[in-house]
């Protein structure tokens, strides 16, 4: 398999301390707007996520789940506090460095799939391979391989509108994994799917991320999905209200 | 290639917007092409009209106009010497025709009068002009109005209310006066120019102007060239014989419109006319050819300063005298057309920018997704700007095609334009006759030359290249506006805005 160079802030040859978690959040606060209209979406969150962990984040609407996911994915910066990814402070990274991090080390899966409607399934996967610098033939080979892994080998040339919801989310997963990320950030990936398909998609996500040694942070409303996760973080009003861990999963 | 494929897919999906933006640019570009080519067509038309005089752009005419005397002085033109005032009086038509001088009442008479259209000067002056620095060659000429009066002496002569001037009758152009001359008298007026036949390329008529027959041959004696208008009006052709005064002349050629030059009815050999008009050794115009076009103004200045009271008419002076629908059209295309093209172009640019902006706003989620997936800002901006530039190119190509169709339609319509040109004889002629009184200055009243040209709209490769360039600029402008909007989108906000 093609090895994709990662430029996530690590200095080559010098690994961070082995004990360093994938994510370390200290007093992370995110405020939208200012003055009287200011909304505090996250309020002093302390959290660590280890590599290889599957973490489910649950909470009611407006509890700050999506904001947390966006901060973890480098889509935004915290208003206060520190957020370290592999020991590096995201708040200090430039827009270009954050884009590079999103491209090579983070795989996003959205509730709405967010496929580009004018591009075929294969081209939607290529959407992240082209900026990573892969040439035409390699890009095409890689996209086909990723679609095979999500069970869509016969659908490479189809437009999103020609695919079912489950198939579209499979394309999105293929896209998220195409550059071999270190973490998958999934924002209610089964929210738009029926329960059977939802279970299949979740299985696929776990299977593929395990194969790649990746970590998953999963936002969900679905109690059955959360119940299945080894670690569940419950958010309320921008704070961590409770946290459940399965010791066996942590040891894995 | 991937980015181009994506670009093409986006343009195809947003067909409506693509077509709208391209069409707006196309209309703007088509107007620019049409107005520019129309303007070029009008330039060509003006060039065609002025060609007889300005073909080489180096010719000019030297005459000697006189300014009106100040009425308080009571005398003749103040700048002239006594001798010249006398000459002026003589050339201005001599004494008016007094009926008493023609003979007894009822007897027949037949007389010619010669009036110089400009104050004459010795032919030696032409040689003097020839020696002015920058002058290539010169050709002297003499233009006179010849009035042929014939008929019977009326029964009652002298002062009455028949419309004649006190003590005589008008010396020319008679029937225009109130009441007119007595019915028994015929007036026949024509303008005759004497030319230096030894120089067929320069002069009041040149060999280039001959449209039928030929230019003077040999010493030119006994030969005449007629203006096309005069020949047509009087149904005279090559080979016919005409008479000027006592002289019988054979018509050897017909000349086309001498726009801007002396538009005489008849051209004959200079010496013969000098003799007939009793103006031996005198001329009243010198055609001058400058050594080069860019020296024309300097040469004109030198001639005017070396030759007192002379006036030099250059090609650009003549161009200034052109009026009529050609000039109106040229002004229209120059001002309104350019304004219209600029407004259309700005409007097209504005609409293209707005459509792109609205398209970017509608694609907030898509662009947010690209950013979330790790597309750097410049990559997103390049994609948006690329789409706009391609739209601009499509608009430019469509605009050029539309413009070519419009230009071809203008050419096919065969629109004819008139150019009216005040002739040099009128411009430099006597302002109202000699000081001794008498009639109006003859046939100069009808001396405007009207030329009709057919309008074309030639499109040059340069215009096409400029038009496509403009369209690309328009596309870039729209792309810059849309790209800046896209660049400002923060990925998190872009994704949130649709949730």
XYZ file of C-alpha atoms in Angstrom:
751
model
C 0.000 0.000 0.000
C 1.152 3.461 -0.796
C 2.756 5.206 2.148
C 1.613 8.744 2.441
C 3.977 11.179 3.990
C 2.549 12.865 7.037
C 3.488 16.348 8.006
C 1.538 16.691 11.169
C 4.049 18.694 13.083
C 6.322 15.925 14.220
C 9.954 16.580 13.648
C 11.345 13.701 11.638
C 13.300 11.238 13.734
C 12.141 12.680 17.030
C 9.011 10.987 18.276
C 6.989 12.648 20.990
C 7.006 10.977 24.360
C 5.460 7.512 23.965
C 2.918 8.264 26.612
C 1.617 11.348 24.792
C -2.032 10.905 23.850
C -3.401 11.561 20.384
C -5.366 14.526 21.735
C -4.893 16.485 24.930
C -7.426 19.228 25.747
C -6.945 21.569 28.692
C -9.650 24.101 29.569
C -10.802 24.260 25.943
C -13.430 26.941 25.463
C -15.120 27.971 22.246
C -17.278 31.071 22.088
C -19.258 32.196 19.039
C -20.187 35.850 18.642
C -19.320 38.539 21.147
C -20.857 40.685 23.850
C -24.380 39.893 24.971
C -24.954 37.683 21.932
C -21.959 35.481 22.705
C -22.673 31.763 22.858
C -20.279 29.528 24.755
C -20.401 26.249 22.827
C -17.591 24.620 24.821
C -16.731 25.643 28.343
C -13.455 24.515 29.868
C -13.250 20.967 28.514
C -10.405 18.761 29.792
C -9.976 15.572 27.794
C -7.404 13.090 26.568
C -7.899 10.632 23.718
C -5.369 7.891 23.173
C -4.374 6.503 19.783
C -6.418 3.503 18.703
C -9.361 4.473 20.895
C -13.009 4.479 19.784
C -14.712 7.279 21.612
C -18.399 8.094 21.334
C -19.529 11.597 22.202
C -23.177 11.968 23.096
C -25.316 14.833 24.293
C -28.409 16.763 23.459
C -28.602 19.200 20.597
C -26.552 22.312 21.348
C -24.445 20.560 23.971
C -21.258 21.276 22.006
C -20.655 17.895 20.313
C -20.129 19.215 16.808
C -17.993 22.097 18.072
C -15.748 19.609 19.859
C -15.430 17.529 16.713
C -14.543 20.587 14.612
C -11.847 21.601 17.063
C -10.456 18.053 17.064
C -10.412 18.099 13.253
C -8.592 21.430 13.035
C -11.568 23.059 11.313
C -11.509 25.753 13.961
C -9.380 26.964 16.840
C -10.390 27.155 20.513
C -11.153 30.596 21.932
C -9.309 29.694 25.130
C -7.374 26.729 26.520
C -4.964 24.422 24.718
C -5.705 21.653 22.273
C -2.760 19.458 21.395
C -2.783 16.942 18.576
C 0.130 14.536 18.907
C 1.757 16.994 21.254
C 1.319 19.995 18.975
C -0.827 23.021 19.813
C -3.495 23.445 17.185
C -4.215 27.052 18.188
C -0.702 28.010 17.104
C -0.906 26.310 13.695
C -1.400 28.398 10.555
C -4.388 27.903 8.245
C -2.110 26.119 5.796
C -0.761 23.792 8.472
C -4.293 22.987 9.627
C -5.311 22.232 6.046
C -2.325 19.926 5.722
C -3.293 18.193 8.975
C -6.886 17.701 7.785
C -5.659 16.326 4.470
C -3.202 13.752 5.759
C -4.004 12.813 9.348
C -7.743 13.343 9.782
C -10.583 11.608 7.985
C -13.992 13.290 8.193
C -17.295 11.452 7.861
C -20.366 13.700 7.869
C -24.021 13.013 8.586
C -24.964 14.516 5.198
C -22.155 12.560 3.465
C -20.945 15.832 1.874
C -20.050 14.265 -1.445
C -19.530 16.595 -4.414
C -22.662 15.967 -6.493
C -20.967 16.563 -9.868
C -18.218 14.017 -9.272
C -18.433 10.231 -9.517
C -17.765 7.976 -6.521
C -14.155 7.452 -7.622
C -13.658 11.182 -8.251
C -15.018 11.988 -4.811
C -12.267 9.787 -3.385
C -9.725 11.443 -5.681
C -10.815 14.765 -4.214
C -8.404 14.150 -1.308
C -5.788 12.254 -3.305
C -5.153 15.044 -5.829
C -4.168 17.710 -3.229
C -1.968 15.070 -1.553
C 0.090 15.055 -4.724
C -0.739 11.629 -6.185
C -0.333 11.328 -9.961
C -3.191 10.334 -12.263
C -2.599 6.577 -12.475
C -1.739 6.150 -8.800
C -4.731 8.273 -7.824
C -7.064 6.165 -9.900
C -5.626 2.891 -8.600
C -5.912 4.096 -5.047
C -9.508 5.307 -5.439
C -10.517 1.939 -6.928
C -8.839 0.115 -4.076
C -10.586 2.233 -1.439
C -13.975 1.705 -3.110
C -13.308 -2.034 -3.138
C -12.608 -1.951 0.569
C -15.992 -0.345 1.264
C -17.696 -2.832 -1.071
C -18.446 -0.429 -3.948
C -16.162 -1.858 -6.638
C -18.930 -1.809 -9.227
C -20.085 1.738 -8.445
C -16.932 3.770 -9.092
C -18.408 5.669 -12.030
C -21.726 6.496 -10.393
C -22.704 9.978 -9.316
C -23.845 10.412 -5.696
C -27.402 10.911 -6.915
C -27.265 7.400 -8.387
C -26.265 5.818 -5.071
C -28.307 4.923 -1.983
C -27.680 6.704 1.340
C -25.650 3.774 2.639
C -23.600 3.657 -0.541
C -22.970 7.396 -0.371
C -21.722 7.063 3.194
C -19.466 4.194 2.078
C -17.975 6.531 -0.539
C -17.481 9.123 2.199
C -15.714 6.523 4.369
C -13.501 5.489 1.450
C -12.651 9.185 0.988
C -11.954 9.649 4.719
C -9.571 6.692 4.760
C -7.903 7.274 1.391
C -4.911 9.192 2.744
C -4.372 6.747 5.671
C -5.391 9.107 8.481
C -4.524 8.630 12.150
C -8.004 9.486 13.318
C -11.519 9.290 11.909
C -13.877 12.026 13.049
C -17.467 10.997 12.354
C -20.339 13.386 12.955
C -23.474 11.257 13.304
C -22.459 9.038 10.384
C -25.594 6.912 10.708
C -27.995 9.793 11.360
C -29.365 9.732 7.802
C -29.471 5.949 7.415
C -31.923 3.252 8.405
C -30.886 1.185 11.410
C -29.670 -1.878 9.488
C -27.509 0.216 7.172
C -26.373 2.265 10.157
C -25.085 -0.844 11.885
C -23.308 -1.963 8.696
C -21.664 1.429 8.284
C -20.515 1.447 11.873
C -19.082 -2.049 11.509
C -17.254 -0.954 8.394
C -15.838 2.091 10.140
C -14.542 0.037 13.050
C -13.168 -2.678 10.826
C -11.325 -0.314 8.518
C -9.982 1.921 11.236
C -8.733 -1.095 13.148
C -6.976 -2.319 10.048
C -5.305 1.062 9.676
C -4.586 1.249 13.391
C -6.694 4.412 13.513
C -8.681 6.050 16.206
C -12.328 7.066 15.908
C -14.212 9.887 17.560
C -17.877 9.341 16.879
C -20.699 11.733 17.600
C -24.054 10.066 17.900
C -27.584 10.469 19.160
C -28.190 6.728 18.974
C -28.047 5.120 22.480
C -27.465 1.644 21.024
C -24.382 2.831 19.156
C -23.107 4.611 22.248
C -23.741 1.510 24.339
C -21.507 -0.423 21.993
C -18.607 2.003 22.285
C -15.782 1.276 24.733
C -15.671 4.918 25.829
C -18.589 7.289 25.987
C -18.325 10.965 26.793
C -21.534 12.808 27.566
C -21.594 16.561 26.951
C -24.060 19.009 28.457
C -23.943 22.797 28.049
C -20.434 22.649 26.669
C -19.003 20.676 29.569
C -18.226 16.992 30.075
C -21.131 15.787 32.198
C -20.034 12.156 32.528
C -17.679 9.591 31.062
C -17.954 5.807 30.829
C -15.082 3.497 29.998
C -14.856 -0.229 29.368
C -11.581 -1.324 30.910
C -11.080 -4.112 28.339
C -11.331 -1.679 25.423
C -8.888 0.700 27.003
C -6.347 -2.038 27.270
C -6.748 -3.074 23.680
C -6.295 16.990 -14.993
C -8.437 16.115 -11.984
C -9.043 19.814 -11.289
C -10.027 20.453 -14.916
C -12.420 17.508 -14.819
C -13.960 18.914 -11.655
C -14.173 22.373 -13.271
C -15.897 20.984 -16.356
C -18.320 18.966 -14.241
C -19.245 22.066 -12.214
C -19.833 24.218 -15.300
C -21.991 21.506 -16.852
C -24.047 21.042 -13.701
C -24.647 24.793 -13.357
C -25.514 25.125 -17.017
C -28.001 27.943 -16.408
C -25.508 30.074 -14.533
C -22.723 29.254 -16.948
C -24.845 30.275 -19.910
C -26.122 33.429 -18.177
C -22.649 34.606 -17.204
C -21.176 33.762 -20.598
C -24.117 35.437 -22.364
C -23.723 38.659 -20.362
C -20.036 38.771 -21.207
C -20.825 37.859 -24.812
C -23.189 40.815 -25.242
C -20.618 43.193 -23.777
C -17.844 41.792 -25.947
C -20.045 41.755 -29.066
C -20.813 45.444 -28.551
C -17.131 46.224 -28.183
C -16.333 44.316 -31.388
C -19.228 45.904 -33.301
C -18.521 49.458 -32.123
C -14.794 49.119 -32.729
C -15.264 47.723 -36.217
C -17.934 50.313 -36.988
C -15.517 52.983 -35.905
C -12.827 51.455 -38.116
C -15.366 51.408 -40.958
C -16.097 55.094 -40.449
C -12.376 55.830 -40.411
C -12.058 53.973 -43.697
C -15.041 55.874 -45.098
C -13.538 59.194 -44.091
C -10.228 58.129 -45.565
C -11.987 57.232 -48.804
C -13.718 60.603 -48.931
C -10.541 62.521 -48.300
C -8.367 60.282 -50.418
C -8.349 62.472 -53.524
C -6.652 65.200 -51.528
C -4.963 63.322 -48.772
C -3.901 60.211 -50.584
C -0.347 60.807 -49.636
C -1.069 63.240 -46.836
C 1.613 65.593 -48.094
C -0.330 67.956 -50.258
C -1.408 71.459 -49.413
C -2.827 74.426 -51.228
C -1.485 77.963 -51.039
C -3.960 80.774 -51.764
C -4.148 84.409 -50.968
C -7.423 85.223 -49.294
C -8.237 88.726 -48.213
C -9.991 89.788 -45.092
C -13.050 91.975 -45.172
C -12.241 95.667 -45.039
C -13.174 97.453 -41.870
C -16.260 99.510 -42.830
C -14.993 102.490 -40.826
C -11.954 102.731 -43.083
C -14.139 103.036 -46.108
C -11.354 101.816 -48.351
C -10.285 98.460 -49.705
C -8.685 95.621 -47.777
C -6.138 97.349 -45.565
C -3.348 94.844 -46.018
C -3.103 95.403 -49.736
C -1.029 97.986 -51.478
C -2.670 100.499 -53.805
C -1.478 98.483 -56.766
C -2.922 95.296 -55.412
C -6.187 96.972 -54.551
C -6.383 97.990 -58.155
C -5.637 94.437 -59.221
C -8.295 93.155 -56.868
C -10.833 95.542 -58.308
C -10.002 94.377 -61.788
C -10.100 90.676 -60.958
C -13.226 90.980 -58.906
C -15.227 91.163 -62.074
C -14.213 94.451 -63.489
C -16.868 97.058 -63.943
C -20.393 95.701 -63.733
C -22.126 95.117 -66.975
C -23.852 98.312 -67.920
C -26.641 97.728 -70.399
C -25.849 101.013 -72.047
C -22.442 99.640 -72.996
C -23.888 96.590 -74.744
C -25.342 98.464 -77.629
C -28.652 99.858 -78.731
C -31.874 98.529 -77.335
C -32.937 95.432 -79.191
C -29.506 94.628 -80.543
C -27.880 91.282 -79.744
C -24.828 90.952 -77.508
C -22.537 88.112 -76.391
C -19.871 88.799 -73.778
C -17.662 86.913 -71.347
C -16.513 88.044 -67.952
C -13.665 86.511 -66.004
C -13.485 86.855 -62.248
C -10.680 85.410 -60.216
C -11.903 83.357 -57.267
C -8.893 84.340 -55.183
C -6.594 87.273 -55.385
C -3.977 86.427 -57.925
C -0.260 86.774 -57.589
C 2.656 86.564 -59.988
C 3.490 83.032 -61.123
C 7.037 83.667 -59.921
C 5.724 83.260 -56.387
C 5.219 79.591 -57.147
C 8.942 79.277 -57.832
C 9.635 81.082 -54.585
C 7.447 78.558 -52.730
C 9.245 75.728 -54.503
C 12.477 76.831 -52.872
C 11.002 76.699 -49.340
C 12.688 74.053 -47.211
C 10.729 70.792 -47.181
C 8.821 71.412 -50.381
C 9.091 68.538 -52.838
C 7.303 70.077 -55.791
C 4.801 72.752 -56.684
C 2.187 73.315 -59.366
C 0.635 76.718 -59.943
C -2.985 77.100 -60.951
C -5.500 79.769 -61.777
C -9.182 79.453 -61.106
C -11.673 81.929 -62.485
C -15.397 82.183 -62.740
C -16.376 82.674 -66.326
C -19.723 84.294 -66.884
C -21.193 84.176 -70.327
C -23.846 86.785 -70.862
C -25.786 86.883 -74.103
C -29.090 88.112 -75.383
C -30.804 91.259 -76.561
C -30.356 94.657 -75.010
C -33.692 95.417 -73.321
C -35.837 98.362 -74.336
C -35.559 100.168 -71.045
C -32.265 100.277 -69.282
C -30.895 101.930 -66.210
C -32.499 102.153 -62.862
C -35.824 100.370 -62.497
C -37.337 97.765 -60.243
C -36.575 94.759 -62.378
C -34.175 93.478 -59.765
C -30.895 94.561 -61.268
C -28.324 96.440 -59.288
C -28.259 100.190 -59.629
C -26.415 101.107 -62.735
C -25.994 97.551 -63.966
C -26.830 93.923 -63.545
C -25.270 91.293 -61.369
C -22.106 90.004 -62.812
C -22.940 86.377 -62.169
C -25.356 83.867 -60.695
C -28.072 86.147 -61.952
C -31.277 84.193 -61.578
C -30.801 83.825 -57.833
C -31.452 87.542 -57.330
C -34.948 88.802 -56.601
C -36.764 89.422 -59.811
C -33.816 88.196 -61.872
C -32.386 89.799 -64.984
C -34.494 90.719 -67.985
C -35.833 87.593 -69.712
C -34.084 88.436 -72.933
C -30.639 87.934 -71.356
C -29.019 84.542 -70.705
C -26.465 83.943 -68.031
C -24.192 80.976 -68.128
C -21.579 80.668 -65.403
C -18.877 78.104 -64.878
C -15.685 77.768 -62.924
C -12.587 77.187 -64.966
C -9.167 76.219 -63.709
C -5.943 76.543 -65.555
C -3.479 73.812 -64.667
C 0.204 73.237 -65.108
C -0.090 70.265 -67.473
C 3.606 69.492 -67.149
C 2.981 68.088 -63.659
C 0.196 65.485 -63.949
C 0.675 64.308 -60.364
C 0.145 67.632 -58.677
C -2.243 70.426 -59.439
C -5.868 71.373 -59.451
C -6.573 68.212 -61.390
C -4.215 65.252 -61.437
C -3.981 62.234 -63.688
C -5.152 60.076 -60.741
C -8.496 61.823 -60.768
C -9.302 61.004 -64.360
C -12.209 58.551 -64.421
C -12.896 58.663 -68.145
C -10.683 59.534 -71.097
C -7.212 60.762 -70.294
C -5.204 63.561 -68.758
C -3.889 66.401 -70.929
C -1.371 65.289 -73.488
C 1.455 67.274 -75.065
C 1.264 70.956 -74.197
C -2.441 70.562 -73.397
C -3.471 73.406 -75.658
C -6.986 73.093 -77.014
C -7.802 70.354 -74.521
C -10.129 70.318 -71.544
C -10.889 68.035 -68.634
C -14.373 68.301 -67.183
C -15.575 67.538 -63.719
C -17.858 64.535 -63.633
C -20.723 66.567 -62.182
C -20.504 69.285 -64.848
C -20.143 66.740 -67.667
C -23.159 64.771 -66.468
C -25.300 67.845 -65.933
C -24.575 69.193 -69.390
C -24.398 65.793 -71.069
C -20.942 66.358 -72.408
C -18.661 63.413 -73.078
C -15.063 62.750 -74.004
C -14.446 63.910 -77.587
C -17.058 66.664 -77.467
C -16.111 70.280 -77.918
C -16.848 73.046 -75.451
C -16.095 76.714 -75.526
C -14.608 78.824 -72.818
C -14.774 82.413 -73.866
C -13.488 82.622 -77.351
C -11.600 79.330 -77.060
C -12.855 76.027 -78.411
C -11.608 73.074 -76.388
C -11.830 69.375 -76.995
C -12.855 67.349 -73.949
C -10.120 64.731 -73.427
C -11.028 63.476 -69.955
C -13.513 63.503 -67.104
C -12.251 63.889 -63.552
C -13.814 62.350 -60.458
C -14.650 64.346 -57.381
C -11.774 66.510 -56.325
C -12.863 66.649 -52.757
C -11.239 69.419 -50.836
C -9.526 70.787 -53.905
C -10.755 73.368 -56.306
C -13.876 71.783 -57.652
C -13.931 73.502 -60.971
C -16.239 72.645 -63.825
C -13.595 72.836 -66.513
C -9.828 72.382 -66.435
C -7.660 73.688 -69.203
C -4.061 74.542 -69.860
C -2.896 77.383 -67.604
C -1.415 79.660 -70.272
C -4.543 79.595 -72.376
C -6.733 80.558 -69.434
C -4.351 83.330 -68.352
C -4.581 84.722 -71.841
C -8.373 84.442 -72.018
C -8.839 86.024 -68.587
C -6.284 88.711 -69.336
C -4.199 87.546 -66.388
C -0.949 86.723 -68.132
C 1.751 85.580 -65.770
C -0.606 85.437 -62.779
C -1.944 82.537 -60.781
C -4.127 82.319 -57.677
C -3.240 78.989 -56.160
C -0.195 76.821 -55.758
C -0.463 73.134 -55.000
C 2.455 72.120 -52.845
C 3.758 68.665 -52.145
C 5.780 68.373 -48.943
C 8.717 66.005 -48.827
C 7.099 64.002 -46.054
C 3.770 63.878 -44.237
C 5.209 64.772 -40.844
C 6.718 67.950 -42.275
C 3.408 69.265 -43.580
C 2.644 71.602 -40.691
C 6.185 72.965 -40.532
C 6.272 73.532 -44.296
C 2.882 75.257 -44.126
C 4.213 77.607 -41.453
C 7.332 78.386 -43.455
C 5.305 79.163 -46.582
C 2.946 81.436 -44.691
C 5.809 83.343 -43.142
C 7.723 83.727 -46.402
C 4.714 84.708 -48.475
C 2.822 87.669 -47.003
C -0.949 87.316 -46.692
C -0.901 83.771 -47.987
C -3.018 80.995 -46.558
C -2.010 77.354 -46.621
C -4.715 74.707 -46.521
C -3.439 71.300 -45.470
C -5.094 67.905 -45.553
C -6.032 68.145 -41.891
C -7.690 71.522 -42.498
C -9.695 69.852 -45.209
C -10.619 66.988 -42.908
C -11.970 69.572 -40.482
C -14.265 70.876 -43.169
C -15.942 67.539 -43.735
C -19.511 67.503 -42.520
C -22.621 65.493 -43.193
C -23.868 62.102 -42.104
C -20.394 60.570 -42.218
C -19.194 63.008 -39.602
C -22.397 62.616 -37.597
C -21.956 58.855 -37.677
C -18.325 59.161 -36.750
C -19.141 61.402 -33.827
C -21.902 59.012 -32.817
C -19.652 55.993 -32.922
C -16.864 57.936 -31.273
C -18.895 59.145 -28.340
C -22.157 57.268 -27.909
C -20.780 54.019 -29.302
C -17.778 54.015 -27.030
C -19.919 54.961 -24.044
C -22.372 52.198 -24.921
C -19.569 49.659 -25.249
C -18.053 50.702 -21.917
C -21.412 50.605 -20.131
C -22.225 47.221 -21.659
C -18.824 45.875 -20.728
C -19.019 47.162 -17.145
C -22.557 45.816 -16.867
C -21.408 42.450 -18.181
C -18.472 42.388 -15.755
C -20.781 43.360 -12.899
C -23.368 40.705 -13.707
C -20.665 38.069 -14.168
C -19.223 39.001 -10.764
C -22.651 38.911 -9.094
C -23.558 35.572 -10.636
C -20.225 34.127 -9.510
C -20.719 35.556 -6.017
C -24.204 34.097 -5.750
C -22.879 30.783 -7.048
C -20.161 30.783 -4.361
C -22.772 31.534 -1.691
C -24.902 28.658 -2.903
C -21.901 26.373 -2.796
C -20.911 27.271 0.751
C -21.275 23.678 1.920
C -19.374 22.273 -1.027
C -16.528 24.737 -0.567
C -16.605 24.111 3.192
C -16.339 20.387 2.507
C -13.320 20.952 0.271
C -11.658 22.951 3.017
C -12.575 20.344 5.638
C -11.029 17.665 3.441
C -7.749 19.543 3.463
C -7.939 21.720 0.342
C -5.770 24.750 0.932
C -7.296 28.190 0.451
C -5.445 28.946 -2.785
C -6.601 25.671 -4.270
C -10.252 26.553 -3.597
C -9.751 30.083 -4.959
C -8.017 28.703 -8.039
C -10.902 26.337 -8.676
C -13.522 29.119 -8.437
C -11.444 31.586 -10.483
C -10.748 28.868 -13.062
C -14.459 28.306 -13.543
C -14.971 32.056 -14.049
C -12.132 32.345 -16.530
C -13.524 29.462 -18.574
C -16.943 31.137 -18.477
C -15.242 34.344 -19.597
C -13.555 32.528 -22.471
C -16.846 30.975 -23.547
C -18.465 34.422 -23.337
C -15.578 35.959 -25.249
C -15.799 33.445 -28.070
C -19.582 33.816 -28.258
C -19.152 37.604 -28.114
C -16.642 37.620 -30.953
C -18.968 35.480 -33.060
C -21.886 37.807 -32.270
C -19.710 40.833 -32.985
C -18.580 39.371 -36.316
C -22.209 38.742 -37.227
C -23.073 42.342 -36.293
C -20.116 43.672 -38.290
C -21.074 41.521 -41.272
C -24.655 42.786 -40.957
C -23.430 46.386 -41.021
C -21.397 45.610 -44.142
C -24.294 43.781 -45.777
C -26.748 46.580 -45.005
C -24.836 48.807 -47.443
C -25.494 51.934 -45.410
C -24.376 54.974 -47.371
C -23.060 58.068 -45.720
C -22.659 61.545 -47.143
C -19.645 63.678 -46.552
C -20.029 67.344 -47.391
C -16.877 69.272 -47.903
C -16.562 73.024 -48.267
C -14.262 73.539 -51.213
C -11.126 75.584 -51.050
C -12.552 78.086 -53.525
C -15.377 78.887 -51.201
C -13.220 78.866 -48.139
C -10.649 81.166 -49.600
C -12.728 83.136 -52.036
C -13.614 86.746 -52.049
C -15.896 87.557 -49.208
C -18.593 89.403 -50.987
C -17.165 90.812 -54.137
C -14.832 93.640 -54.913
C -14.940 96.938 -53.071
C -16.230 98.705 -56.124
C -19.630 97.132 -55.637
C -21.414 94.857 -58.003
C -23.066 91.531 -57.570
C -22.494 88.576 -55.308
C -19.452 86.415 -55.968
C -20.929 84.223 -58.608
C -21.057 80.467 -58.607
C -19.167 79.897 -55.385
C -22.446 79.516 -53.542
C -22.930 75.989 -54.796
C -19.363 74.856 -54.337
C -19.893 72.245 -51.568
C -18.778 68.789 -52.598
C -20.902 65.902 -51.439
C -19.352 62.477 -51.531
C -21.270 59.342 -50.722
C -19.471 56.318 -49.330
C -20.764 52.932 -48.318
C -20.169 52.010 -44.720
C -18.316 48.830 -43.877
C -17.232 47.406 -40.525
C -13.880 45.662 -40.893
C -12.897 43.474 -37.925
C -9.196 43.154 -37.288
C -7.424 40.280 -35.581
C -6.265 42.751 -32.981
C -9.868 43.592 -32.084
C -10.709 39.904 -31.758
C -7.694 39.266 -29.557
C -8.545 42.309 -27.441
C -12.162 41.162 -27.120
C -11.209 37.693 -25.931
C -8.682 39.302 -23.600
C -11.407 41.529 -22.172
C -13.661 38.531 -21.630
C -10.908 36.720 -19.769
C -10.327 39.863 -17.696
C -14.066 39.907 -16.969
C -13.912 36.250 -15.967
C -10.876 36.882 -13.779
C -12.630 39.838 -12.167
C -15.694 37.712 -11.389
C -13.415 34.897 -10.262
C -11.494 37.238 -7.981
C -14.731 38.414 -6.345
C -16.020 34.854 -5.929
C -12.613 33.530 -4.941
C -12.187 36.144 -2.228
C -15.571 35.225 -0.814
C -14.638 31.558 -0.923
C -11.262 32.261 0.679
C -12.909 34.011 3.614
C -15.097 30.996 4.376
C -13.877 29.221 7.492
C -14.456 25.516 7.005
C -16.279 25.083 10.315
C -18.633 27.982 9.575
C -19.169 26.782 6.033
C -20.215 23.347 7.302
C -22.282 24.774 10.120
C -24.183 27.136 7.818
C -26.098 24.242 6.296
C -26.650 22.232 9.427
